[in-house]
Coordinates of C-alpha atoms and ligand atoms in Angstrom, one line a residue:
M1 CA 84.0 146.7 115.7
E2 CA 83.6 143.9 113.2
K3 CA 83.4 140.2 114.0
R4 CA 84.0 137.4 111.5
S5 CA 84.1 133.7 111.8
G6 CA 86.4 131.2 110.1
K7 CA 87.8 127.7 110.2
K8 CA 90.2 127.0 113.0
I9 CA 93.6 125.9 112.0
F10 CA 95.5 126.3 115.2
N11 CA 94.4 127.4 118.7
G12 CA 95.5 130.2 120.9
I13 CA 94.7 133.9 121.2
A14 CA 96.5 136.7 119.3
I15 CA 96.0 140.4 119.8
G16 CA 97.8 143.0 117.7
K17 CA 98.1 145.2 114.7
I18 CA 96.6 143.9 111.5
Q19 CA 98.8 144.0 108.4
F20 CA 96.9 143.4 105.2
Y21 CA 99.2 141.4 103.1
K22 CA 99.0 142.2 99.4
K23 CA 100.7 140.2 96.8
K24 CA 102.9 142.2 94.6
E25 CA 100.9 142.5 91.4
N26 CA 103.1 142.1 88.3
L27 CA 101.5 144.1 85.6
V28 CA 102.1 142.0 82.6
E29 CA 101.6 143.5 79.2
R30 CA 101.7 141.7 75.9
T31 CA 104.4 143.0 73.7
K32 CA 105.7 141.8 70.3
V33 CA 109.3 140.6 70.1
T34 CA 111.4 140.3 67.1
D35 CA 114.3 138.2 68.5
V36 CA 112.6 135.1 69.6
E37 CA 115.8 133.3 70.6
A38 CA 116.8 136.1 72.9
E39 CA 113.4 136.1 74.5
I40 CA 113.6 132.3 75.1
N41 CA 117.0 133.0 76.7
R42 CA 115.5 135.6 79.0
Y43 CA 112.9 133.0 80.1
E44 CA 115.6 130.3 80.7
K45 CA 117.7 132.7 82.8
A46 CA 114.7 133.8 84.9
K47 CA 113.7 130.2 85.4
E48 CA 117.2 129.4 86.5
E49 CA 117.1 132.3 89.0
A50 CA 113.7 131.0 90.3
M51 CA 115.2 127.6 90.8
E52 CA 118.0 129.1 92.9
Q53 CA 115.4 131.0 95.0
L54 CA 113.5 127.8 95.5
N55 CA 116.6 125.9 96.7
A56 CA 117.4 128.7 99.1
L57 CA 113.8 128.6 100.4
Y58 CA 114.0 124.9 100.8
E59 CA 117.2 125.3 103.0
K60 CA 115.5 128.0 105.1
A61 CA 112.4 126.0 105.6
L62 CA 114.4 122.9 106.4
V63 CA 116.0 124.7 109.4
E64 CA 112.8 126.6 110.5
V65 CA 110.0 124.1 110.0
G66 CA 111.5 120.7 109.2
E67 CA 111.9 118.5 106.2
S68 CA 108.3 117.6 105.4
S69 CA 107.1 121.2 105.3
A70 CA 110.2 122.2 103.4
E71 CA 109.5 119.6 100.8
I72 CA 106.9 121.9 99.1
F73 CA 109.8 123.9 97.6
N74 CA 111.2 120.8 96.0
V75 CA 107.8 120.1 94.6
H76 CA 107.8 123.7 93.2
A77 CA 111.2 123.2 91.6
M78 CA 109.8 120.0 90.0
M79 CA 106.8 121.8 88.7
L80 CA 108.9 124.6 87.3
D81 CA 111.0 122.0 85.5
D82 CA 108.0 120.3 84.1
D83 CA 108.4 119.7 80.3
D84 CA 104.8 120.6 79.4
Y85 CA 105.0 123.8 81.3
N86 CA 108.3 124.9 79.7
E87 CA 107.2 123.7 76.3
S88 CA 104.1 125.8 76.5
V89 CA 106.1 129.0 77.4
R90 CA 108.6 128.5 74.6
N91 CA 105.9 127.7 72.1
M92 CA 104.0 130.9 72.9
I93 CA 107.1 132.9 72.5
T94 CA 108.0 131.3 69.2
T95 CA 104.6 131.0 67.5
Q96 CA 103.1 134.3 68.8
N97 CA 106.3 136.4 69.0
V98 CA 105.2 137.5 72.5
N99 CA 107.4 138.6 75.4
A100 CA 108.5 136.0 78.0
E101 CA 106.5 137.6 80.9
Y102 CA 103.3 137.3 78.9
A103 CA 104.0 133.7 77.8
T104 CA 104.8 132.7 81.3
A105 CA 101.7 134.4 82.9
M106 CA 99.4 132.9 80.2
T107 CA 100.9 129.4 80.7
G108 CA 100.5 129.7 84.5
D109 CA 96.9 130.8 84.1
S110 CA 95.9 127.9 81.9
F111 CA 97.9 125.3 83.9
S112 CA 96.4 126.4 87.2
E113 CA 92.9 126.4 85.8
I114 CA 93.4 122.8 84.7
F115 CA 94.4 121.9 88.2
A116 CA 91.6 123.9 89.8
N117 CA 89.0 122.0 87.8
M118 CA 90.2 118.6 88.8
D119 CA 88.0 116.4 91.0
D120 CA 90.8 115.2 93.2
E121 CA 91.3 117.6 96.2
Y122 CA 95.0 117.1 96.2
F123 CA 95.4 118.2 92.6
K124 CA 92.9 121.0 93.0
A125 CA 95.0 122.4 95.8
R126 CA 98.1 122.4 93.5
A127 CA 96.5 125.3 91.4
I128 CA 97.9 127.7 94.0
D129 CA 101.4 126.1 93.6
I130 CA 101.3 126.7 89.8
K131 CA 100.4 130.3 90.4
D132 CA 103.2 130.6 92.9
I133 CA 105.9 129.4 90.6
T134 CA 104.6 131.4 87.7
N135 CA 104.5 134.5 89.8
R136 CA 108.1 133.9 90.9
V137 CA 109.3 133.7 87.3
V138 CA 107.2 136.7 86.1
T139 CA 108.5 138.8 89.1
I140 CA 112.1 138.1 88.1
L141 CA 111.3 138.9 84.4
C142 CA 109.7 142.2 85.4
G143 CA 112.7 143.0 87.6
N144 CA 110.5 143.4 90.7
S145 CA 111.4 142.3 94.2
E146 CA 109.5 139.5 95.9
S147 CA 106.7 139.8 98.4
E148 CA 105.8 142.6 100.8
Q149 CA 107.9 143.0 104.0
L150 CA 106.4 142.6 107.4
D151 CA 106.0 145.7 109.6
D152 CA 108.5 146.2 112.4
E153 CA 106.1 145.4 115.2
P154 CA 104.6 142.0 115.5
V155 CA 101.5 141.7 113.3
I156 CA 98.4 139.6 112.5
I157 CA 98.7 138.8 108.8
V158 CA 95.4 139.1 106.9
A159 CA 95.5 138.0 103.3
D160 CA 93.4 136.6 100.5
D161 CA 95.6 133.5 100.4
L162 CA 99.2 132.8 101.3
A163 CA 101.5 130.7 99.3
P164 CA 103.8 128.4 101.3
S165 CA 106.8 130.4 100.0
E166 CA 105.3 133.6 101.4
T167 CA 104.7 132.0 104.8
V168 CA 108.1 130.6 105.1
Q169 CA 109.8 133.9 104.1
M170 CA 108.0 135.8 106.9
D171 CA 110.0 136.6 110.0
K172 CA 108.5 134.3 112.6
S173 CA 109.4 136.7 115.4
K174 CA 107.0 139.3 113.9
L175 CA 104.1 136.9 113.3
L176 CA 101.2 136.8 115.7
A177 CA 98.6 135.0 113.6
F178 CA 97.3 134.3 110.1
V179 CA 93.8 135.1 108.9
T180 CA 93.1 134.2 105.3
K181 CA 90.0 134.2 103.0
L182 CA 91.0 131.2 101.0
G183 CA 92.9 128.1 101.8
S184 CA 91.7 124.8 103.4
A185 CA 92.6 123.2 106.7
N186 CA 94.9 120.9 104.8
S187 CA 96.7 123.5 102.7
H188 CA 100.4 123.7 103.1
T189 CA 100.1 127.1 104.7
A190 CA 97.7 125.7 107.3
I191 CA 100.2 122.9 108.0
L192 CA 103.0 125.5 108.4
A193 CA 100.9 127.5 110.8
R194 CA 100.3 124.4 112.9
T195 CA 104.0 123.6 112.8
M196 CA 104.9 127.1 113.8
G197 CA 102.3 126.9 116.6
I198 CA 100.6 130.2 115.8
P199 CA 96.9 130.9 115.9
A200 CA 95.4 130.7 112.4
L201 CA 92.0 130.9 110.7
V202 CA 91.0 130.3 107.1
G203 CA 87.7 131.0 105.3
V204 CA 87.3 134.4 106.8
E205 CA 85.5 137.3 104.8
I206 CA 88.3 139.8 104.9
S207 CA 88.7 143.5 104.1
E208 CA 91.6 145.6 102.9
E209 CA 90.4 148.5 105.1
W210 CA 91.4 146.6 108.2
D211 CA 95.1 147.3 107.5
G212 CA 96.7 149.0 110.6
K213 CA 93.7 148.4 112.9
T214 CA 93.8 146.2 116.0
G215 CA 92.7 142.6 115.6
V216 CA 92.0 139.7 117.9
V217 CA 92.3 136.1 116.6
D218 CA 90.5 133.6 118.8
G219 CA 91.9 130.3 117.5
Y220 CA 89.7 128.3 120.0
E221 CA 86.4 129.7 118.8
G222 CA 87.3 130.4 115.2
V223 CA 86.5 134.1 115.6
F224 CA 88.3 137.2 114.3
V225 CA 87.5 140.6 115.8
V226 CA 88.6 143.8 114.2
D227 CA 88.8 147.1 116.1
P228 CA 87.3 145.6 119.2
E229 CA 85.3 147.8 121.6
A230 CA 87.0 148.5 124.9
E231 CA 85.1 145.9 126.9
V232 CA 85.5 143.2 124.2
L233 CA 89.3 143.9 124.0
A234 CA 89.5 143.8 127.8
E235 CA 87.8 140.4 127.8
Y236 CA 90.3 139.1 125.2
V237 CA 93.2 140.5 127.0
K238 CA 92.0 138.5 130.1
K239 CA 91.4 135.4 128.0
K240 CA 94.9 135.6 126.4
A241 CA 96.5 136.1 129.9
S242 CA 94.7 133.0 131.2
D243 CA 95.6 131.1 128.0
D244 CA 99.2 132.0 128.4
E245 CA 99.1 131.1 132.1
Q246 CA 97.4 127.8 131.3
K247 CA 100.0 127.0 128.7
E248 CA 102.8 127.9 131.1
L249 CA 101.3 125.8 133.8
L250 CA 100.9 122.9 131.5
Q251 CA 104.6 123.2 130.7
T252 CA 105.3 122.3 134.3
L253 CA 103.7 119.0 133.6
K254 CA 106.3 118.0 131.1
G255 CA 108.3 115.0 132.2
K256 CA 105.6 114.1 134.8
E257 CA 103.8 110.7 134.8
N258 CA 100.2 110.2 133.7
V259 CA 99.1 108.9 137.0
T260 CA 96.0 109.4 139.2
K261 CA 96.2 110.2 142.9
S262 CA 95.5 106.6 143.7
G263 CA 98.4 105.5 141.4
K264 CA 96.5 104.4 138.3
K265 CA 98.6 104.9 135.2
I266 CA 97.6 105.3 131.6
H267 CA 99.7 105.9 128.4
L268 CA 99.2 109.2 126.7
Y269 CA 100.3 109.1 123.0
A270 CA 99.9 111.5 120.1
N271 CA 98.0 111.3 116.8
I272 CA 99.9 112.6 113.8
G273 CA 99.2 112.9 110.1
N274 CA 102.6 114.0 108.9
P275 CA 106.3 113.8 110.1
G276 CA 106.1 117.6 110.4
D277 CA 103.8 117.1 113.4
L278 CA 106.7 115.5 115.3
V279 CA 107.9 118.9 116.5
S280 CA 104.7 119.4 118.6
V281 CA 104.7 115.7 119.7
L282 CA 108.1 116.2 121.3
E283 CA 107.2 119.7 122.6
N284 CA 104.1 118.3 124.3
D285 CA 105.9 115.4 125.8
A286 CA 103.9 112.6 124.3
G287 CA 104.8 109.1 125.5
G288 CA 104.7 107.8 121.9
I289 CA 102.6 108.0 118.8
G290 CA 99.3 106.2 119.0
L291 CA 98.1 106.9 115.5
F292 CA 100.2 107.9 112.6
R293 CA 97.8 108.3 109.7
S294 CA 100.0 107.1 106.9
E295 CA 97.6 108.4 104.2
F296 CA 99.5 111.7 104.1
L297 CA 102.3 109.9 102.1
Y298 CA 99.8 108.9 99.5
L299 CA 97.9 112.2 99.5
E300 CA 100.9 114.3 99.1
S301 CA 102.3 112.3 96.2
D302 CA 101.2 112.1 92.6
H303 CA 102.2 108.5 92.3
Y304 CA 102.1 105.4 94.5
P305 CA 104.8 106.1 97.1
T306 CA 107.6 103.6 96.5
E307 CA 108.9 101.3 99.2
E308 CA 112.0 103.4 99.6
E309 CA 110.1 106.7 99.9
Q310 CA 107.9 105.1 102.6
F311 CA 110.8 103.5 104.4
Q312 CA 112.6 106.8 104.7
A313 CA 109.5 108.5 106.1
Y314 CA 108.7 105.8 108.6
K315 CA 112.4 105.5 109.6
K316 CA 112.6 109.2 110.3
V317 CA 109.5 109.0 112.6
V318 CA 110.7 106.1 114.6
E319 CA 114.2 107.5 114.9
T320 CA 112.9 110.9 116.0
M321 CA 110.9 109.2 118.7
G322 CA 114.0 107.6 120.0
G323 CA 112.7 104.2 121.1
K324 CA 109.2 105.5 122.2
K325 CA 106.4 103.5 120.6
V326 CA 105.2 104.6 117.2
I327 CA 102.0 103.0 115.9
I328 CA 101.6 103.4 112.2
R329 CA 98.2 102.8 110.7
T330 CA 98.3 101.3 107.2
L331 CA 96.7 103.1 104.4
D332 CA 93.2 104.4 105.1
I333 CA 91.9 106.0 101.9
G334 CA 88.5 105.9 100.3
A335 CA 85.4 107.6 101.8
D336 CA 86.3 111.3 102.3
K337 CA 90.0 110.8 101.3
Q338 CA 90.2 110.3 97.6
I339 CA 93.4 110.1 95.6
G340 CA 93.3 110.5 91.8
Y341 CA 95.9 107.9 90.9
F342 CA 94.1 105.2 92.8
D343 CA 91.4 105.6 90.2
L344 CA 88.6 104.6 92.6
D345 CA 85.0 104.4 91.2
K346 CA 82.5 107.0 92.4
E347 CA 80.3 105.3 95.0
E348 CA 76.7 105.9 96.2
N349 CA 77.8 105.5 99.9
P350 CA 81.6 106.1 100.1
A351 CA 81.7 105.9 103.9
L352 CA 80.3 102.4 103.5
G353 CA 82.4 101.6 100.5
Y354 CA 85.7 100.6 99.2
R355 CA 88.1 102.0 101.7
A356 CA 91.1 101.2 104.0
I357 CA 91.8 97.5 104.5
R358 CA 89.3 96.6 101.8
I359 CA 91.5 98.3 99.2
C360 CA 94.7 96.8 100.8
L361 CA 93.3 93.2 100.7
T362 CA 92.1 93.5 97.1
R363 CA 95.2 95.3 95.8
P364 CA 97.9 93.4 97.7
E365 CA 100.7 94.9 95.7
I366 CA 100.0 98.3 97.3
F367 CA 99.6 96.7 100.8
K368 CA 102.8 94.6 100.5
T369 CA 104.9 97.7 99.4
Q370 CA 103.7 99.5 102.6
L371 CA 104.3 96.5 104.8
R372 CA 107.8 96.0 103.4
A373 CA 108.6 99.6 104.2
L374 CA 107.1 99.4 107.7
F375 CA 109.0 96.2 108.6
R376 CA 112.2 97.5 107.3
A377 CA 111.8 100.7 109.4
S378 CA 111.0 98.6 112.5
A379 CA 114.8 97.9 112.8
Y380 CA 115.3 101.6 113.7
G381 CA 113.1 102.0 116.7
S382 CA 109.9 100.8 118.3
L383 CA 107.4 100.4 115.6
A384 CA 103.9 98.9 115.7
I385 CA 101.4 98.4 112.9
M386 CA 97.7 99.0 113.1
Y387 CA 95.1 97.9 110.5
P388 CA 92.0 100.1 110.0
M389 CA 88.3 99.3 109.3
I390 CA 88.3 95.7 110.4
I391 CA 85.0 93.8 110.4
S392 CA 85.9 90.1 110.7
V393 CA 88.3 87.5 112.0
D394 CA 88.8 86.3 108.5
E395 CA 90.2 89.7 107.4
V396 CA 92.7 89.6 110.3
R397 CA 93.8 86.1 109.3
Q398 CA 94.3 87.2 105.7
I399 CA 96.3 90.3 106.9
K400 CA 98.5 88.0 109.1
E401 CA 99.2 85.7 106.2
I402 CA 100.4 88.6 104.0
S403 CA 102.4 90.2 106.8
M404 CA 104.1 86.9 107.6
A405 CA 105.0 86.4 104.0
V406 CA 106.4 89.9 103.7
K407 CA 108.5 89.3 106.9
E408 CA 109.9 86.1 105.5
E409 CA 110.7 87.7 102.2
L410 CA 112.6 90.5 103.9
K411 CA 114.5 88.1 106.1
D412 CA 115.5 86.1 103.1
E413 CA 116.8 89.3 101.5
G414 CA 118.9 90.0 104.5
F415 CA 116.9 92.8 106.1
K416 CA 116.8 93.2 109.9
I417 CA 113.4 93.4 111.4
G418 CA 112.5 94.7 114.9
E419 CA 109.9 93.3 117.3
V420 CA 106.7 94.6 115.8
E421 CA 103.3 94.6 117.6
E422 CA 100.4 94.2 115.2
G423 CA 97.0 95.5 116.2
I424 CA 93.7 96.6 114.8
M425 CA 91.4 99.6 115.0
I426 CA 88.0 98.9 116.4
E427 CA 86.0 101.3 114.5
T428 CA 83.0 99.3 113.2
P429 CA 80.2 97.9 115.4
A430 CA 81.0 94.5 114.0
A431 CA 84.6 94.6 115.3
A432 CA 83.4 95.8 118.7
L433 CA 80.8 93.0 118.9
I434 CA 83.3 90.3 118.1
S435 CA 86.2 91.8 119.9
D436 CA 86.4 88.7 122.1
E437 CA 87.3 86.7 119.0
L438 CA 89.5 89.4 117.4
A439 CA 91.5 89.8 120.7
K440 CA 92.8 86.2 120.2
E441 CA 94.4 87.2 116.9
V442 CA 96.2 90.5 117.6
D443 CA 98.5 92.3 119.9
F444 CA 96.4 95.3 120.7
F445 CA 93.2 97.2 120.0
S446 CA 92.9 100.9 119.3
I447 CA 89.3 102.2 119.3
G448 CA 88.6 104.7 116.5
T449 CA 85.6 106.5 118.0
N450 CA 85.2 108.8 115.0
D451 CA 84.1 106.0 112.7
L452 CA 82.7 103.8 115.5
T453 CA 80.3 106.7 116.3
Q454 CA 79.5 107.3 112.7
Y455 CA 78.7 103.6 112.0
T456 CA 77.0 102.9 115.4
L457 CA 74.7 106.0 115.3
A458 CA 74.3 105.9 111.5
I459 CA 75.5 109.5 111.3
D460 CA 77.7 110.6 108.5
R461 CA 80.7 112.3 110.2
Q462 CA 81.1 114.6 107.2
N463 CA 77.6 116.0 107.3
A464 CA 77.6 119.2 109.4
K465 CA 73.8 119.3 109.4
L466 CA 73.8 116.2 111.5
D467 CA 75.9 117.7 114.3
P468 CA 73.0 118.1 116.6
F469 CA 72.4 114.4 116.4
Y470 CA 76.0 113.4 116.8
N471 CA 76.1 112.5 120.5
S472 CA 79.7 111.3 121.1
H473 CA 78.7 110.3 124.7
H474 CA 75.9 108.1 123.4
P475 CA 75.6 105.1 125.8
A476 CA 76.1 102.7 122.9
I477 CA 79.6 104.1 122.3
L478 CA 80.5 104.0 126.0
R479 CA 79.2 100.4 126.3
F480 CA 81.3 99.5 123.2
I481 CA 84.4 101.0 124.7
Q482 CA 83.9 99.1 128.0
M483 CA 83.2 95.8 126.1
V484 CA 86.2 96.1 123.8
T485 CA 88.5 97.0 126.8
D486 CA 87.2 94.0 128.8
N487 CA 87.6 91.6 125.9
A488 CA 91.1 92.9 125.3
H489 CA 92.1 92.3 128.9
K490 CA 90.5 88.8 129.0
A491 CA 92.8 87.9 126.1
G492 CA 95.8 89.5 127.7
I493 CA 96.2 92.4 125.3
W494 CA 95.9 96.2 125.7
A495 CA 93.3 98.6 124.4
G496 CA 93.5 102.3 123.7
I497 CA 91.4 105.0 122.1
C498 CA 92.7 107.0 119.2
G499 CA 89.5 108.8 118.0
E500 CA 88.7 112.4 119.0
L501 CA 86.7 111.2 122.1
G502 CA 90.0 110.2 123.7
A503 CA 90.7 113.9 124.2
D504 CA 87.4 114.7 125.8
I505 CA 88.5 115.6 129.4
T506 CA 84.9 115.2 130.7
L507 CA 85.4 111.5 130.0
T508 CA 89.0 111.0 131.1
E509 CA 87.9 109.7 134.5
T510 CA 85.4 107.4 132.9
F511 CA 88.1 105.9 130.6
L512 CA 90.4 105.4 133.6
K513 CA 87.6 103.6 135.4
M514 CA 86.9 101.5 132.4
G515 CA 90.5 100.3 132.4
V516 CA 91.5 101.8 129.1
D517 CA 95.2 101.5 128.8
E518 CA 96.1 104.3 126.3
L519 CA 94.7 107.5 125.0
S520 CA 96.1 108.9 121.7
V521 CA 95.2 112.5 121.1
S522 CA 96.3 115.6 119.2
P523 CA 99.7 116.7 120.5
G524 CA 98.3 120.0 121.8
C525 CA 95.9 118.1 124.1
I526 CA 98.4 115.9 125.9
L527 CA 99.3 118.2 128.7
S528 CA 95.8 119.2 129.6
I529 CA 94.8 115.5 129.8
R530 CA 97.8 114.8 131.9
K531 CA 96.7 117.5 134.2
K532 CA 93.2 116.0 134.4
I533 CA 94.6 112.5 135.1
R534 CA 96.8 113.8 137.9
E535 CA 93.8 115.5 139.5
T536 CA 91.7 112.4 139.4
E537 CA 91.3 110.2 142.5
Ligands
PEP1 C1 88.6 107.0 113.9 O1 87.9 106.6 113.1 O2 88.3 107.3 115.1 C2 90.0 107.3 113.6 C3 90.9 107.6 114.5 O3 90.4 107.2 112.3 P1 90.1 108.4 111.2 O4 89.6 109.6 112.0 O5 91.4 108.6 110.6 O6 89.1 107.7 110.3
MG2 MG1 88.6 105.8 111.2

């Protein structure tokens, strides 16, 4: 028996046969060609075929995992069409008289290395996409078939890394779980695993010798067990049975109200970071979206997303939610979320630095573009806007001035605008302490306990070493939540919680007693909190 730990991507328990997934290696040799023109033509034809494959993959993914996850294949098509990339392949063939396979493989290596060495996490992650498109073209040129087929029985896939195209091509009915050595929690493959709702771990030290053995993936604990001893296996079989039972039981709570035995109600909304997450929002019967982290639009783009691009994304979310409330938070980058094209300076203390609303208020052109897209999308459903990292009344007044001007501008241009609630996140101690003043300015509060805890306890939320000191139940935080909720109610507005603490069921009763009006949590937590609420007196 071997036991390994990894980073949790999606919860659940999977037990089954391990299939070690090996990428088809293309053995590329350097050969000399005499007819350079013919070799360039071979490359162009292979590229064309790769483009067709990518289009087919896009269509398949669109049906199976939705538009936002499918988008990666459009990105691949764009990368493959990149002038510099194509120029480099043609140049190598022409100047070095080498075969197309070799020129493509070399170009792919050097381009992916450039990306891998970039500081920006988004661009770093694109190195694997370059490798993926290169491999696609080289495979065609070598006359090989694509990736390995899955076994007939359902399997746990163990791999060094999985490219999004490989994940999408797998037959979902035969997939029990993913375990990979590489890949981050934000890689496209991780996002796909979440969308498909199968247990997944990344960052696991893997071995090819596990192929064919029995494996257990515990997506709750981040543990992978290979060849479990009889008692361990029996324990996991029990855990899986109770997990399945629990999930089934929770399904019976769909369509039920979030109401305590004495009749107290609370709204239960979902936190999302991507329109792809909408599938699980609907599956878990969320009453609305309490926090849509709009950063994804900027993080997944290599340019400032245009008004139209943003409008389409927001419109899709509000339309999908069919009249249920969708609270979209305006851009919150800086600190741990860096984007190359924003060209932000390196800072000594990024968490206390130039982030979120501070960027929006000093670069109003970015802010206005987002607000225009949001107000335009408001005509298609129930959209609310929430502003992050507020510390003062003055900031809120500046925001209101800009938002008012944007609305007027849109009306003058003939756009229809819906009723839009505008609220703020309470995630700094300053905002909590002056929440009586702030409550007079806005329509709602949403308490961001992740940052509120970081700033109140002076504990960097990114620093794992400080985990033992990170007491999310610290009385200072609980007092703040009570204070903010009371101040909201005194001013006649509502207050919710959208930080991780909102999903802590040991506090659900406390929040109900405090009078918190809404909890916004990961979609997968909705039904268990509903269960807790319905069991509360
Ligand atoms: C928070 O700070 O609690 C929050 C919800 O925002 P984020 O985690 O995106 O900073
Ligand atoms: Mg925050």
